[in-house]
XYZ file of C-alpha atoms in Angstrom:
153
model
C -2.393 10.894 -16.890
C -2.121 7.146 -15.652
C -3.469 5.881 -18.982
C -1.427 7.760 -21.163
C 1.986 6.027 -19.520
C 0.472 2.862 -19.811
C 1.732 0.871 -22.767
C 0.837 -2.956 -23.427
C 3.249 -5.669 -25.485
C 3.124 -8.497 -26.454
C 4.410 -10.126 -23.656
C 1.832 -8.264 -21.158
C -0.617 -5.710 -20.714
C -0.791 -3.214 -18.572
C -4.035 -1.034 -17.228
C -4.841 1.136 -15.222
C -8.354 0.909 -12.925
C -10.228 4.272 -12.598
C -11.788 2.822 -8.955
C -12.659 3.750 -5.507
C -10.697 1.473 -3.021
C -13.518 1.365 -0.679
C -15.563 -0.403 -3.069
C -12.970 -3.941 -3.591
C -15.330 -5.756 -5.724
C -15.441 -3.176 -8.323
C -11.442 -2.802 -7.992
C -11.024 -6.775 -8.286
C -13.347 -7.243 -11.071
C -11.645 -4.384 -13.017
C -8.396 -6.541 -12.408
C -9.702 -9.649 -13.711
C -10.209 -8.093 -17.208
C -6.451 -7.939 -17.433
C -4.781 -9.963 -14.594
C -5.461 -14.166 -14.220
C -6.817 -13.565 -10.554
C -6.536 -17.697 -10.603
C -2.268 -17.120 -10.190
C -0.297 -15.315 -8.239
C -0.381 -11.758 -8.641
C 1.077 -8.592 -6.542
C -0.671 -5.770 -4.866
C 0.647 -2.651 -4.126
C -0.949 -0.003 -1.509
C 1.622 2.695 -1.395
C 0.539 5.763 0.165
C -3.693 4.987 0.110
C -5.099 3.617 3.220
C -4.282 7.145 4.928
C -7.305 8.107 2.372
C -9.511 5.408 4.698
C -10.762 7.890 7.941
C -11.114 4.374 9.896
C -8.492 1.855 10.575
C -10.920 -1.132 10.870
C -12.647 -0.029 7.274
C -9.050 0.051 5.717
C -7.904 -3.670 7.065
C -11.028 -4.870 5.834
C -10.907 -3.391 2.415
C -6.788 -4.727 1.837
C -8.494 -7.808 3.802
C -11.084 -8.334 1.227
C -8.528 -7.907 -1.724
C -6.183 -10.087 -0.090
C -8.708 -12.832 0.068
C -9.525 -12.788 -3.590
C -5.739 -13.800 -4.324
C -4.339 -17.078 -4.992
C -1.767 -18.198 -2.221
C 1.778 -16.978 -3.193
C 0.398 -13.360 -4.109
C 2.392 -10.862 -3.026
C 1.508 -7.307 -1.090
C 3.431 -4.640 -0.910
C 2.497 -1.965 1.164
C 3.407 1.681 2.587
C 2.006 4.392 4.672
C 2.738 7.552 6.597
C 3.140 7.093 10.527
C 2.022 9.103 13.247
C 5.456 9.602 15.456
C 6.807 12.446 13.527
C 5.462 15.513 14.850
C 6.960 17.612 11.413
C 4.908 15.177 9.668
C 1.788 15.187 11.529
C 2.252 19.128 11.423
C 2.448 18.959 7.614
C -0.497 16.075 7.551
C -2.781 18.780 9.833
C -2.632 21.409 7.549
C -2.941 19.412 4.233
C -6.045 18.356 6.034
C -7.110 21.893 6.680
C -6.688 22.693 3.114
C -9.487 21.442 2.056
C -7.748 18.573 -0.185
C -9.207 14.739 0.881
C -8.537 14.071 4.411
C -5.378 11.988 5.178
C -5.360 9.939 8.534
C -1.896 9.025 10.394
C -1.534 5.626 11.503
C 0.814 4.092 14.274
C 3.511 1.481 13.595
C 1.504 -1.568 14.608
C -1.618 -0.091 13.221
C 0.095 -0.177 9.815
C 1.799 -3.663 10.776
C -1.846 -5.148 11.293
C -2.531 -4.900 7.781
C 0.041 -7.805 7.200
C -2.120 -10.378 8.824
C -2.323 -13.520 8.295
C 0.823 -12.957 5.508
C 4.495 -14.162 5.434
C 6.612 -10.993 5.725
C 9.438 -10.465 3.841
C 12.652 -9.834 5.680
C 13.536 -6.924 7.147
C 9.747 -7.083 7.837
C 7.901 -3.427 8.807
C 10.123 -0.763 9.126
C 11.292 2.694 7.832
C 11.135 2.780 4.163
C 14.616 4.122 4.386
C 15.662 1.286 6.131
C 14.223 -1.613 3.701
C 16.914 -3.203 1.442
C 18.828 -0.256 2.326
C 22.159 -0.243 -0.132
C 25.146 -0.051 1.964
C 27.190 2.286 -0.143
C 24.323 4.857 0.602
C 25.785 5.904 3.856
C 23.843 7.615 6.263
C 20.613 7.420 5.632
C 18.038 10.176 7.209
C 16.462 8.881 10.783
C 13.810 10.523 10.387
C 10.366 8.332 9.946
C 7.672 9.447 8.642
C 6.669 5.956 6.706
C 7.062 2.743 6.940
C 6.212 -0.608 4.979
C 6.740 -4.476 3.745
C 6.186 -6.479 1.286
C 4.550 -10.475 2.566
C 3.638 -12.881 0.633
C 0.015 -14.587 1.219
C 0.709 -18.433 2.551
């Protein structure tokens, strides 16, 4: 499905790498048959490291592809949080269904993967709540993930 809404021009390419995260290397050597891993790039983690059952395996991974990018790459990053009992309901029985196993995380748990980066104002916090536009209104309180976007120094 991915590589059928992929299209390249001449002004870029665009792929799509059919990789594990827990094995980086392969996922960064995919990347450097289409992206210059010698600039700047971005990488974006939206919704994956729940996938990772430990939280020290997960900041290593992002820590590993992190540390193959030139300073001023960018990463962008989101994930479901463990204060909202609906949502840790929901997460329980998805987990029960047999499907892969999706693992909560707490606020600074997810803030830890921004290490050693320069967040991006407003820095972690409710997706809702980053950039919101003002002519939104109210905006639901309820949490159930946050991210950031930093840039690597």
């Amino acid at each position: 499905h991915a590589r059928a809404l992929l299209i390249s021009t001449a002004e870029g390419a665009t792929d799509y790498i059919d990789a594990d995260l827990h094995d980086p290397e392969t996922v960064l050597r995919e990347a450097a048959k289409t992206l210059d891993l010698s600039r700047p790039v971005a990488l974006t983690l939206m919704q994956v490291s729940g996938h990772i059952a430990d939280y020290d395996r997960a900041r290593s991974i992002v820590g590993t592809l992190m540390d193959a990018l030139p300073s001023g790459s960018w990463f962008a990053f989101n994930d479901s949080v463990d204060t909202n009992k609906a949502n840790a309901e929901a997460t329980r029985q998805y987990n029960e269904s047999g499907a892969v196993p999706y693992y909560l995380r707490s606020p600074a748990e997810l803030a830890g993967f921004f290490d050693r980066l320069e967040m991006l104002a407003p820095g972690v916090v409710p997706l809702n709540d980053w950039r919101p536009d003002p002519a939104e209104g109210d905006r639901s309180t309820e949490v159930i993930a946050l991210g950031g976007v930093a840039r690597k120094p």
